[in-house]
Coordinates of C-alpha atoms and ligand atoms in Angstrom, one line a residue:
X261 CA -32.5 -8.5 -29.3
X262 CA -33.2 -7.8 -26.2
X263 CA -34.0 -11.5 -24.4
X264 CA -30.6 -12.0 -26.0
X265 CA -28.7 -9.3 -24.9
X266 CA -30.5 -10.4 -21.2
X267 CA -29.0 -13.7 -22.0
X268 CA -25.9 -12.5 -22.2
X269 CA -25.6 -10.3 -19.5
X270 CA -27.0 -13.5 -17.1
X271 CA -24.3 -15.7 -18.4
X272 CA -21.3 -13.1 -17.5
X273 CA -23.3 -12.1 -14.2
X274 CA -23.2 -16.6 -13.5
X275 CA -19.4 -16.2 -14.4
X276 CA -18.4 -13.7 -12.4
X277 CA -20.6 -14.9 -9.5
X278 CA -18.8 -18.5 -9.6
X279 CA -15.5 -17.0 -10.2
X280 CA -16.1 -15.3 -7.5
X281 CA -17.4 -17.5 -5.0
X282 CA -14.7 -19.8 -6.2
X283 CA -11.8 -17.6 -5.5
X284 CA -12.8 -16.6 -1.8
X285 CA -13.5 -20.2 -1.5
X286 CA -9.8 -20.9 -2.8
X287 CA -8.6 -18.3 -0.5
X288 CA -10.5 -19.2 3.0
X289 CA -9.3 -22.7 2.2
X290 CA -5.9 -21.7 1.8
X291 CA -5.5 -19.3 4.8
X292 CA -7.8 -22.0 6.9
X293 CA -4.9 -25.0 6.2
X294 CA -2.0 -21.9 6.9
X295 CA -3.9 -21.1 10.5
X296 CA -4.3 -24.8 11.1
X297 CA -1.4 -27.0 10.8
X298 CA -1.8 -30.9 11.0
X299 CA 0.0 -33.2 13.4
X300 CA 3.5 -33.5 13.4
X301 CA 5.9 -36.4 14.3
X302 CA 7.6 -35.9 17.7
X303 CA 11.4 -35.3 18.1
X304 CA 13.3 -38.7 17.7
X305 CA 16.3 -39.0 19.6
X306 CA 17.5 -42.0 17.0
X307 CA 17.5 -39.4 14.0
X308 CA 20.0 -36.9 13.3
X309 CA 19.9 -33.3 14.6
X310 CA 20.6 -30.7 12.3
X311 CA 21.1 -27.4 14.0
X312 CA 20.2 -24.4 11.5
X313 CA 21.7 -20.9 12.7
X314 CA 19.7 -18.1 11.5
X315 CA 16.5 -17.2 10.0
X316 CA 17.1 -15.4 7.2
X317 CA 16.7 -16.0 3.2
X318 CA 19.0 -19.0 3.2
X319 CA 18.0 -20.6 6.5
X320 CA 14.3 -20.0 5.8
X321 CA 14.9 -21.4 1.9
X322 CA 16.3 -24.4 3.5
X323 CA 13.7 -24.9 6.3
X324 CA 11.0 -24.5 3.4
X325 CA 12.5 -27.0 1.5
X326 CA 13.9 -29.7 3.7
X327 CA 12.1 -33.3 4.3
X328 CA 12.4 -33.5 8.0
X329 CA 10.8 -36.9 8.4
X330 CA 14.1 -38.9 9.1
X331 CA 15.6 -35.6 10.8
X332 CA 15.5 -33.6 14.0
X333 CA 15.7 -29.5 13.0
X334 CA 16.7 -27.4 15.5
X335 CA 16.9 -23.5 14.6
X336 CA 18.7 -20.8 16.9
X337 CA 18.1 -17.0 15.7
X338 CA 18.1 -14.2 18.0
X339 CA 15.0 -13.1 15.9
X340 CA 11.9 -15.4 15.5
X341 CA 10.9 -14.3 11.9
X342 CA 12.3 -13.9 8.9
X343 CA 12.7 -10.6 7.1
X344 CA 11.9 -9.8 3.6
X345 CA 14.7 -7.5 2.8
X346 CA 13.7 -6.3 -0.8
X347 CA 10.8 -4.1 0.6
X348 CA 13.2 -3.0 3.9
X349 CA 13.2 0.5 2.4
X350 CA 9.5 0.6 1.9
X351 CA 9.4 0.3 6.0
X352 CA 11.8 3.1 6.6
X353 CA 9.3 5.8 4.9
X354 CA 6.0 3.8 6.0
X355 CA 4.8 3.2 2.4
X356 CA 4.6 -0.4 4.3
X357 CA 3.9 -1.5 7.8
X358 CA 6.7 -3.5 9.7
X359 CA 4.3 -6.8 10.1
X360 CA 3.7 -7.1 6.2
X361 CA 7.4 -7.9 5.4
X362 CA 8.1 -10.2 8.5
X363 CA 7.0 -14.0 8.9
X364 CA 7.7 -15.8 12.1
X365 CA 9.4 -18.8 11.5
X366 CA 6.8 -21.0 13.7
X367 CA 4.1 -20.0 10.9
X368 CA 6.8 -22.3 8.3
X369 CA 8.4 -24.7 10.9
X370 CA 4.9 -25.8 12.4
X371 CA 3.7 -27.2 8.6
X372 CA 6.9 -29.6 8.3
X373 CA 6.4 -33.4 8.9
X374 CA 8.5 -33.2 12.2
X375 CA 8.3 -30.7 14.6
X376 CA 11.1 -28.2 14.5
X377 CA 12.6 -26.7 17.9
X378 CA 12.7 -23.0 16.9
X379 CA 15.0 -21.0 19.6
X380 CA 15.1 -17.2 20.1
X381 CA 18.6 -16.6 20.9
X382 CA 22.2 -15.5 19.7
X383 CA 24.5 -17.8 19.1
X384 CA 28.0 -17.3 20.8
X385 CA 30.2 -20.1 19.8
X386 CA 30.6 -23.1 17.4
X387 CA 32.6 -25.8 18.0
X388 CA 33.7 -27.9 14.9
X389 CA 35.4 -30.1 16.8
X390 CA 33.0 -31.1 19.9
X391 CA 30.2 -30.7 17.0
X392 CA 28.4 -28.1 19.5
X393 CA 26.7 -24.7 19.5
X394 CA 26.5 -22.2 22.6
X395 CA 24.1 -19.8 22.5
X396 CA 22.4 -17.3 25.1
X397 CA 19.0 -15.6 25.2
X398 CA 19.9 -11.7 24.7
X399 CA 16.0 -10.9 25.2
X400 CA 14.8 -8.5 27.7
X401 CA 13.2 -10.9 29.6
X402 CA 15.3 -13.7 30.9
X403 CA 14.4 -16.9 32.6
X404 CA 16.6 -19.0 35.3
X405 CA 18.1 -20.5 32.4
X406 CA 19.3 -18.5 29.8
X407 CA 22.4 -19.9 28.3
X408 CA 23.2 -23.5 27.3
X409 CA 25.2 -25.7 24.8
X410 CA 23.8 -28.1 22.3
X411 CA 25.2 -30.9 19.9
X412 CA 24.4 -31.0 16.3
X413 CA 25.4 -33.8 13.8
X414 CA 25.4 -31.2 11.0
X415 CA 25.5 -27.6 11.4
X416 CA 23.8 -25.5 8.6
X417 CA 25.4 -22.0 9.6
X418 CA 23.2 -19.2 7.8
X419 CA 24.2 -16.0 10.1
X420 CA 24.4 -13.2 7.5
X421 CA 26.5 -10.8 7.2
X422 CA 26.8 -7.2 9.3
X423 CA 26.9 -3.7 7.9
X424 CA 30.7 -2.6 7.2
X425 CA 31.4 0.7 8.8
X426 CA 35.0 0.5 7.9
X427 CA 35.6 2.0 11.4
X428 CA 34.5 5.2 10.1
X429 CA 34.2 7.3 13.2
X430 CA 30.8 8.2 14.3
X431 CA 29.0 5.9 11.6
X432 CA 28.0 3.5 14.8
X433 CA 27.3 6.6 16.6
X434 CA 25.2 9.0 14.7
X435 CA 23.9 7.1 11.6
X436 CA 21.0 5.3 11.0
X437 CA 21.4 1.3 9.1
X438 CA 19.1 -0.3 6.4
X439 CA 19.7 -3.8 7.7
X440 CA 17.2 -4.6 10.3
X441 CA 13.3 -3.9 10.9
X442 CA 14.1 -1.9 13.6
X443 CA 16.7 0.0 11.2
X444 CA 13.8 0.8 9.2
X445 CA 11.8 2.2 11.9
X446 CA 14.5 3.8 13.5
X447 CA 15.1 6.0 10.1
X448 CA 11.2 7.0 10.1
X449 CA 11.6 8.1 13.7
X450 CA 14.9 10.0 12.6
X451 CA 13.4 11.4 9.6
X452 CA 10.0 12.7 11.1
X453 CA 12.4 14.0 14.4
X454 CA 14.0 16.2 11.8
X455 CA 10.9 17.6 10.1
X456 CA 8.9 18.3 13.3
X457 CA 11.8 19.9 14.8
X458 CA 12.8 22.0 11.6
X459 CA 9.2 23.2 12.2
X460 CA 9.7 24.0 15.8
X461 CA 8.8 28.1 16.3
X462 CA 11.6 30.3 15.8
X463 CA 14.6 27.9 14.1
X464 CA 17.0 29.7 12.1
X465 CA 17.0 29.4 8.4
X466 CA 20.0 27.5 8.5
X467 CA 19.0 25.4 11.0
X468 CA 15.8 24.3 9.1
X469 CA 18.2 23.5 6.5
X470 CA 20.6 21.3 8.2
X471 CA 17.7 19.4 9.8
X472 CA 16.0 18.9 6.7
X473 CA 19.2 17.9 4.7
X474 CA 19.3 13.7 4.4
X475 CA 22.5 11.9 3.7
X476 CA 22.8 8.6 2.1
X477 CA 26.0 6.7 2.0
X478 CA 26.8 4.2 -0.3
X479 CA 25.4 4.3 -4.1
X480 CA 25.0 0.1 -4.2
X481 CA 21.3 -0.8 -4.5
X482 CA 20.2 -0.2 -1.0
X483 CA 21.7 3.6 -1.1
X484 CA 19.6 4.1 -4.1
X485 CA 16.1 2.2 -2.9
X486 CA 16.3 4.4 0.1
X487 CA 17.0 7.8 -1.7
X488 CA 14.0 6.8 -3.8
X489 CA 12.0 6.0 -1.3
X490 CA 12.3 9.2 1.1
X491 CA 11.7 11.2 -2.1
X492 CA 8.5 9.5 -3.1
X493 CA 7.5 10.4 0.7
X494 CA 8.4 13.9 -0.2
X495 CA 6.7 14.6 -3.2
X496 CA 3.8 12.1 -2.2
X497 CA 3.0 13.0 1.2
X498 CA 5.4 15.7 3.1
X499 CA 4.4 18.3 0.3
X500 CA 0.9 18.1 1.6
X501 CA 1.1 18.4 5.0
X502 CA 4.2 20.3 5.8
X503 CA 4.3 22.7 2.8
X504 CA 6.4 25.1 4.2
X505 CA 9.2 22.6 4.6
X506 CA 8.7 20.1 2.3
X507 CA 11.0 22.3 -0.8
X508 CA 13.8 22.7 1.8
X509 CA 14.3 18.9 2.1
X510 CA 17.5 17.7 0.1
X511 CA 18.7 14.7 -0.4
X512 CA 22.3 13.5 -1.2
X513 CA 23.7 10.0 -2.5
X514 CA 27.3 9.8 -1.5
X515 CA 29.2 7.1 -3.5
X516 CA 33.0 6.8 -2.7
X517 CA 33.3 4.7 -6.2
X518 CA 32.8 6.6 -9.7
X519 CA 29.6 5.0 -10.2
X520 CA 26.4 4.2 -8.6
X521 CA 25.2 0.8 -9.0
X522 CA 28.0 -1.1 -10.6
X523 CA 26.1 -4.5 -11.0
X524 CA 23.7 -2.8 -13.5
X525 CA 24.2 -2.0 -17.0
X526 CA 25.4 1.3 -18.3
X527 CA 22.0 2.2 -19.8
X528 CA 20.0 1.4 -16.2
X529 CA 22.8 3.3 -14.1
X530 CA 22.3 6.3 -17.0
X531 CA 18.7 6.2 -16.5
X532 CA 19.1 6.3 -12.6
X533 CA 21.0 9.1 -12.6
X534 CA 19.1 11.4 -14.7
X535 CA 16.0 10.5 -12.7
X536 CA 17.4 11.1 -9.9
X537 CA 18.5 14.2 -11.3
X538 CA 15.3 15.1 -12.6
X539 CA 13.7 14.2 -8.6
X540 CA 16.6 16.4 -7.1
X541 CA 18.7 13.8 -5.7
X542 CA 22.1 15.1 -5.1
X543 CA 24.5 12.0 -6.1
X544 CA 28.2 12.8 -5.3
X545 CA 30.3 10.1 -7.0
X546 CA 34.1 9.8 -6.4
X547 CA 33.0 11.4 -2.9
X548 CA 34.1 9.5 0.6
X549 CA 32.7 9.6 4.1
X550 CA 35.5 10.1 6.4
X551 CA 33.6 11.0 9.4
X552 CA 30.0 11.5 10.6
X553 CA 29.6 14.1 13.3
X554 CA 26.4 14.4 15.5
X555 CA 24.8 17.7 13.2
X556 CA 27.5 17.3 10.4
X557 CA 29.4 15.1 7.9
X558 CA 32.7 15.0 6.7
X559 CA 33.2 14.3 3.0
X560 CA 36.5 14.3 0.9
X561 CA 35.4 15.8 -2.3
X562 CA 36.7 14.1 -5.7
X563 CA 39.5 17.1 -5.5
X564 CA 40.7 15.4 -2.2
X565 CA 39.6 18.7 -0.2
X566 CA 37.4 18.2 2.8
X567 CA 34.0 19.5 3.4
X568 CA 31.7 19.4 6.4
X569 CA 28.2 19.9 5.6
X570 CA 25.6 19.9 7.9
X571 CA 22.9 17.3 8.1
X572 CA 19.3 16.3 9.9
X573 CA 20.2 12.4 9.2
X574 CA 22.7 10.1 7.8
X575 CA 21.4 6.9 6.3
X576 CA 24.7 4.4 6.2
X577 CA 24.7 1.5 3.4
X578 CA 28.2 0.9 3.3
X579 CA 28.1 -2.7 2.2
X580 CA 28.5 -6.0 4.2
X581 CA 31.4 -7.6 6.8
X582 CA 31.6 -11.0 8.6
X583 CA 30.1 -11.2 11.8
X584 CA 32.4 -11.9 14.5
X585 CA 30.8 -15.0 15.1
X586 CA 31.9 -15.9 11.6
X587 CA 35.3 -14.3 12.4
X588 CA 36.0 -16.3 15.4
X589 CA 35.0 -19.6 13.5
X590 CA 37.2 -18.9 10.4
X591 CA 39.7 -18.0 13.2
X592 CA 39.8 -22.0 14.2
X593 CA 41.1 -22.9 10.7
X594 CA 43.9 -20.1 9.9
X595 CA 45.4 -22.0 7.4
X596 CA 42.6 -22.7 5.3
X597 CA 40.0 -19.5 6.4
X598 CA 42.3 -16.7 4.7
X599 CA 39.2 -14.8 3.0
X600 CA 38.4 -11.7 4.8
X601 CA 34.8 -11.2 3.1
X602 CA 33.3 -14.3 4.6
X603 CA 33.9 -18.4 5.0
X604 CA 35.6 -20.3 2.3
X605 CA 33.1 -23.4 1.5
X606 CA 33.6 -25.6 -1.2
X607 CA 31.1 -26.3 -4.5
X608 CA 28.5 -28.2 -2.3
X609 CA 28.5 -25.6 0.5
X610 CA 30.5 -27.5 3.0
X611 CA 33.0 -25.2 4.9
X612 CA 36.1 -26.1 4.4
X613 CA 38.2 -27.1 7.3
X614 CA 36.2 -29.6 9.4
X615 CA 37.5 -32.7 8.7
X616 CA 34.5 -34.7 8.8
X617 CA 32.2 -31.9 6.4
X618 CA 29.4 -31.5 8.7
X619 CA 29.5 -27.5 8.4
X620 CA 27.5 -26.6 5.7
X621 CA 27.6 -22.6 5.5
X622 CA 25.5 -20.4 3.0
X623 CA 24.2 -17.0 2.0
X624 CA 25.8 -13.8 3.4
X625 CA 28.4 -15.1 5.6
X626 CA 30.1 -16.8 2.7
X627 CA 32.9 -15.7 0.4
X628 CA 31.3 -18.0 -2.4
X629 CA 32.1 -15.9 -5.5
X630 CA 28.5 -14.9 -5.8
X631 CA 27.1 -11.5 -5.1
X632 CA 25.7 -11.5 -1.5
X633 CA 22.2 -11.7 -2.7
X634 CA 18.9 -12.9 -1.6
X635 CA 18.6 -14.7 -4.7
X636 CA 22.0 -16.5 -4.1
X637 CA 21.1 -17.7 -0.3
X638 CA 17.7 -18.4 -1.3
X639 CA 18.8 -20.9 -4.1
X640 CA 21.3 -22.4 -1.7
X641 CA 19.0 -23.2 0.6
X642 CA 16.8 -25.2 -1.6
X643 CA 20.0 -26.7 -2.7
X644 CA 21.2 -27.7 0.5
X645 CA 17.7 -29.1 1.6
X646 CA 18.0 -31.4 -2.0
X647 CA 21.8 -32.5 -0.3
X648 CA 20.4 -33.7 2.9
X649 CA 17.6 -36.2 0.9
X650 CA 20.7 -37.7 -1.1
X651 CA 23.1 -38.1 2.3
X652 CA 19.8 -39.8 3.9
X653 CA 20.1 -42.3 1.1
X654 CA 24.1 -42.4 1.9
X655 CA 23.8 -43.2 5.0
X656 CA 20.9 -45.9 4.3
X657 CA 23.3 -47.6 1.7
X658 CA 25.9 -47.8 4.6
X659 CA 24.0 -49.2 7.1
X660 CA 22.9 -51.7 4.5
X661 CA 26.9 -52.6 3.7
X662 CA 28.2 -53.1 7.0
X663 CA 25.0 -55.5 7.5
X664 CA 25.8 -57.3 4.5
X665 CA 29.9 -57.1 5.5
X666 CA 28.9 -58.9 8.8
X667 CA 26.7 -61.3 6.7
X668 CA 30.1 -62.3 4.6
X669 CA 28.3 -61.5 1.6
X670 CA 31.2 -60.0 -0.5
X671 CA 29.5 -60.1 -3.8
X672 CA 26.7 -57.6 -2.7
X673 CA 28.9 -55.7 -0.7
X674 CA 31.1 -54.7 -3.8
X675 CA 27.7 -53.4 -5.7
X676 CA 27.1 -51.5 -2.5
X677 CA 30.8 -50.0 -1.8
X678 CA 30.3 -48.7 -5.7
X679 CA 26.8 -47.3 -5.1
X680 CA 27.9 -45.6 -1.4
X681 CA 30.9 -44.1 -3.7
X682 CA 28.3 -42.5 -6.1
X683 CA 26.1 -41.4 -3.2
X684 CA 29.3 -40.1 -1.5
X685 CA 29.8 -37.4 -4.5
X686 CA 27.5 -34.8 -3.9
X687 CA 26.2 -32.6 -6.7
X688 CA 27.9 -29.0 -6.7
X689 CA 25.5 -25.9 -6.2
X690 CA 24.7 -24.3 -9.8
X691 CA 23.4 -20.4 -9.3
X692 CA 20.9 -19.7 -12.0
X693 CA 21.1 -15.8 -11.9
X694 CA 17.2 -14.6 -12.6
X695 CA 18.4 -10.7 -13.1
X696 CA 18.8 -7.6 -11.0
X697 CA 16.0 -5.1 -9.8
X698 CA 16.1 -2.3 -8.0
X699 CA 13.2 0.5 -7.4
X700 CA 14.5 4.1 -7.7
X701 CA 11.5 6.3 -6.7
X702 CA 8.9 8.0 -8.6
X703 CA 7.3 4.7 -9.7
X704 CA 10.3 4.0 -11.5
X705 CA 12.2 0.7 -11.1
X706 CA 15.6 -1.1 -13.1
X707 CA 15.6 -4.5 -14.3
X708 CA 18.2 -6.5 -15.5
X709 CA 17.0 -9.6 -16.4
X710 CA 17.3 -12.8 -18.7
X711 CA 14.3 -14.1 -20.4
X712 CA 14.8 -16.7 -22.5
X713 CA 18.5 -16.6 -22.3
X714 CA 18.5 -13.1 -23.7
X715 CA 19.6 -9.9 -21.6
X716 CA 17.1 -7.3 -21.2
X717 CA 17.8 -4.0 -19.2
X718 CA 14.9 -2.0 -19.1
X719 CA 13.7 0.8 -16.8
X720 CA 10.7 3.2 -16.3
X721 CA 7.3 2.3 -15.1
X722 CA 6.6 -0.9 -17.1
X723 CA 9.2 -2.2 -15.1
X724 CA 8.1 -0.9 -11.5
X725 CA 4.6 -2.7 -12.3
X726 CA 7.1 -5.8 -13.0
X727 CA 9.3 -5.1 -9.9
X728 CA 5.7 -5.1 -7.6
X729 CA 4.5 -8.1 -8.9
X730 CA 7.9 -9.9 -8.8
X731 CA 8.2 -9.1 -5.1
X732 CA 5.0 -9.9 -4.3
X733 CA 5.2 -13.6 -6.2
X734 CA 8.8 -14.1 -4.0
X735 CA 6.8 -13.6 -0.5
X736 CA 7.1 -16.7 1.1
X737 CA 3.5 -16.9 2.1
X738 CA 0.2 -15.9 1.3
X739 CA -0.4 -13.7 4.7
X740 CA 2.5 -11.3 3.7
X741 CA 1.2 -11.0 0.0
X742 CA -2.0 -10.0 1.4
X743 CA -0.4 -7.6 4.0
X744 CA 1.6 -6.2 1.2
X745 CA -0.8 -5.5 -1.5
X746 CA -3.3 -4.1 1.1
X747 CA -0.6 -2.0 2.7
X748 CA 0.4 -0.5 -1.3
X749 CA -3.7 -0.2 -1.8
X750 CA -4.0 1.8 1.5
X751 CA -0.7 4.1 0.6
X752 CA -2.6 4.5 -2.7
X753 CA -5.5 5.8 -1.1
X754 CA -4.7 7.7 2.4
X755 CA -0.9 8.2 1.9
X756 CA 1.8 7.6 4.5
X757 CA 1.4 8.1 7.8
X758 CA 3.0 10.6 9.8
X759 CA 2.9 9.5 12.9
X760 CA 6.6 9.6 15.1
X761 CA 6.0 6.5 17.5
Ligands
LIG828 P1 20.3 -12.9 6.5 O1 18.7 -13.1 5.5 O2 20.9 -11.6 7.0 O3 19.6 -13.6 7.8 C1 20.8 -14.2 8.6 C2 19.9 -14.2 9.6 O4 21.4 -15.1 11.0 C3 19.2 -13.7 10.6 O5 17.6 -14.4 10.7 C4 19.8 -13.0 11.9 O6 19.0 -12.7 12.8 C5 20.3 -14.5 12.2 N1 21.6 -14.2 13.0 C6 22.2 -13.1 13.3 N2 23.2 -13.5 14.6 C7 22.7 -14.5 14.7 C8 23.8 -15.2 15.2 N3 24.8 -15.1 16.6 N4 23.1 -16.7 16.0 C9 22.2 -17.0 15.4 N5 21.8 -16.5 13.8 C10 21.8 -15.5 14.0 N6 18.9 -9.4 -2.3 C11 18.4 -9.6 -3.7 O7 18.7 -10.5 -4.4 N7 17.3 -8.8 -4.1 C12 17.2 -7.4 -3.5 O8 15.7 -7.0 -4.1 C13 17.4 -7.4 -2.0 N8 17.2 -6.0 -1.2 C14 17.9 -5.7 0.0 C15 17.4 -4.6 0.8 C16 18.1 -4.6 1.7 C17 17.5 -3.5 2.2 C18 19.1 -5.2 2.0 C19 19.8 -5.1 3.8 C20 19.9 -6.1 1.2 C21 19.1 -6.6 0.3 N9 19.4 -7.7 -0.2 C22 18.5 -8.0 -1.6 C23 20.7 -8.7 -0.1 C24 19.7 -10.0 0.6 O9 19.0 -9.6 1.9 C25 20.9 -10.6 1.3 O10 21.7 -11.4 0.9 C26 19.9 -12.2 2.2 O11 19.6 -11.4 3.4 C27 21.4 -12.7 2.7 O12 20.5 -14.1 3.4 P2 21.3 -14.5 4.4 O13 20.1 -15.3 4.9 O14 22.8 -14.7 4.1 O15 21.3 -14.0 6.0
LIG829 P1 27.1 -2.7 -1.7 O1 28.4 -3.3 -1.2 O2 26.3 -2.8 -3.0 O3 27.5 -1.3 -1.9 C1 27.9 -0.3 -0.8 C2 28.6 1.1 -1.3 O4 28.9 1.6 -0.3 C3 29.9 0.7 -2.3 O5 29.9 1.4 -3.4 C4 31.1 1.4 -1.7 O6 32.0 1.7 -2.9 C5 29.9 2.3 -1.0 N1 31.0 3.0 0.8 C6 31.5 2.6 1.5 N2 32.2 3.3 2.2 C7 31.8 4.3 1.8 C8 32.1 5.8 2.2 N3 32.8 5.9 3.2 N4 31.8 6.7 1.6 C9 31.3 6.5 0.7 N5 30.8 5.7 -0.1 C10 31.1 4.4 0.7 O7 26.3 -2.5 -0.5 P2 24.4 -2.3 -0.4 O8 24.1 -1.7 -1.2 O9 23.9 -2.9 1.1 O10 24.6 -4.0 -1.2 C11 24.8 -5.4 -0.3 C12 24.2 -6.7 -1.2 O11 22.9 -7.0 -1.1 C13 24.6 -6.3 -2.6 O12 25.3 -7.7 -3.1 C14 23.5 -6.0 -3.3 O13 23.4 -6.5 -4.6 C15 22.2 -6.7 -2.3 N6 21.0 -5.7 -2.6 C16 20.6 -5.7 -3.9 C17 19.2 -5.2 -3.9 C18 18.5 -5.6 -4.9 O14 18.9 -6.6 -5.7 N7 17.6 -4.6 -5.5 C19 18.8 -4.2 -3.0 C20 20.1 -4.0 -2.1 C21 20.8 -5.0 -1.8

């Protein structure tokens, strides 16, 4: 009997060893392949130029999916990386480090069949008539040349949106935002500064209460996630290291509409509100921020009275508006581009206006009728990559047609004309909604998802695990998955770091 056990254990041991060695080998192979890309085809002046503006969700998905063997691709973006926005609020409280959710654009483009030119610059103007893009290096270090204009055959316009402030006084000057990586870093710095200043000897009770009052404006998913993350930081870490202050920290979420999270089902909105109540996060609905002062926020309460509430930090998550660059582009077609929410596009993502259909716009910069989400932007990017494949086929048929016509072969020309007509009919974009997910703090998340065409709403700890695994698998690279998983483990074992850098 003992030898049978020994045999069984030896078998299990062998299988475990093979799995471990196999897993480690595969991991090593994948990381090696990632770090040692092969030789690429060079830039070819005889091929058409696709100029991609931006390196966010839409542009990165496009770059990932495009077969650029027959195209030259040039990317212009003021940041040389892709930012995985869904995990940005986690960086703002130190659950994740910034690097874990950033992916340098070159890590992706270096793996494409043909060399991709990546230019770190801010686009200043687009001229669809001349088919040119003008951009400038806005970084601290500038060379002898820091501004130039290039031509494009096709433009993939994916510059995203900026935060809507509605011109409310003091927002730009005194609030933290939650859009870019430096916004998350600023918020963490400001938050820790408020706590350390509250701990300064001799601070009055009122001043401590002011410094420890954190107000989040906007009850959309960004505002809700930020509130949840601040709460986690408070209960999981600050309570240990600032026991005399932690209980005095207050979090208030302010929303102008009657409800938070309008895109989620009623059941999940109620669940979020009750979770926030339990977590002592005050939710003020029907309440509008009218002004942000250096040390207070002016609220218009539901009964229309005004309240000047002392605050230490305000995080502004008031939604999106088009960038000035997009407004300037739209203004070139005043009759056709009237939607103030973004660029009007057709079913195939072509900007309405330019007569030669050479400008494609996608993601948050458009007013496509879809919500401005990463899901939509990345599906549009993948779709557009397929369209360029179809355009290639169309161009080949057109070239064949002119050769055939020159040779006077009318029968074949007729057939080619018919094929060209079909190739000119681009298949329209169809969005497939995979559901909505949001983290609400307390190791809980909410999800409205479609599984086998069945709508399922769920909230809680199991949904939180689903949220984590969904985002881990959505991260664009093995490197980022490794870094994010590592940070989550590090946070569980050692807590968040309190350094104010
Ligand atoms: P972006 O990703 O914003 O990319 C725009 C790109 O354009 C950037 O690279 C930028 O540097 C570049 N750019 C800007 N100006 C210029 C210029 N002048 N010239 C050239 N390039 C320029 N959506 C979801 O579906 N699920 C989520 O969980 C989710 N969580 C989110 C959490 C947060 C905190 C935020 C802020 C958003 C979240 N979103 C989420 C929304 C999602 O991030 C956006 O819908 C998505 O980023 C849109 O992709 P985009 O490519 O259009 O724009
Ligand atoms: P949002 O537009 O969804 O919400 C902004 C909220 O701010 C609105 O509800 C608005 O009423 C409120 N607001 C504006 N001005 C105000 C004021 N002066 N006082 C009080 N409240 C005010 O913006 P958000 O949350 O940044 O999201 C932007 C997009 O990104 C959305 O499409 C969203 O779906 C997507 N997103 C998705 C996430 C997810 O799926 N988990 C997470 C974050 C964003």
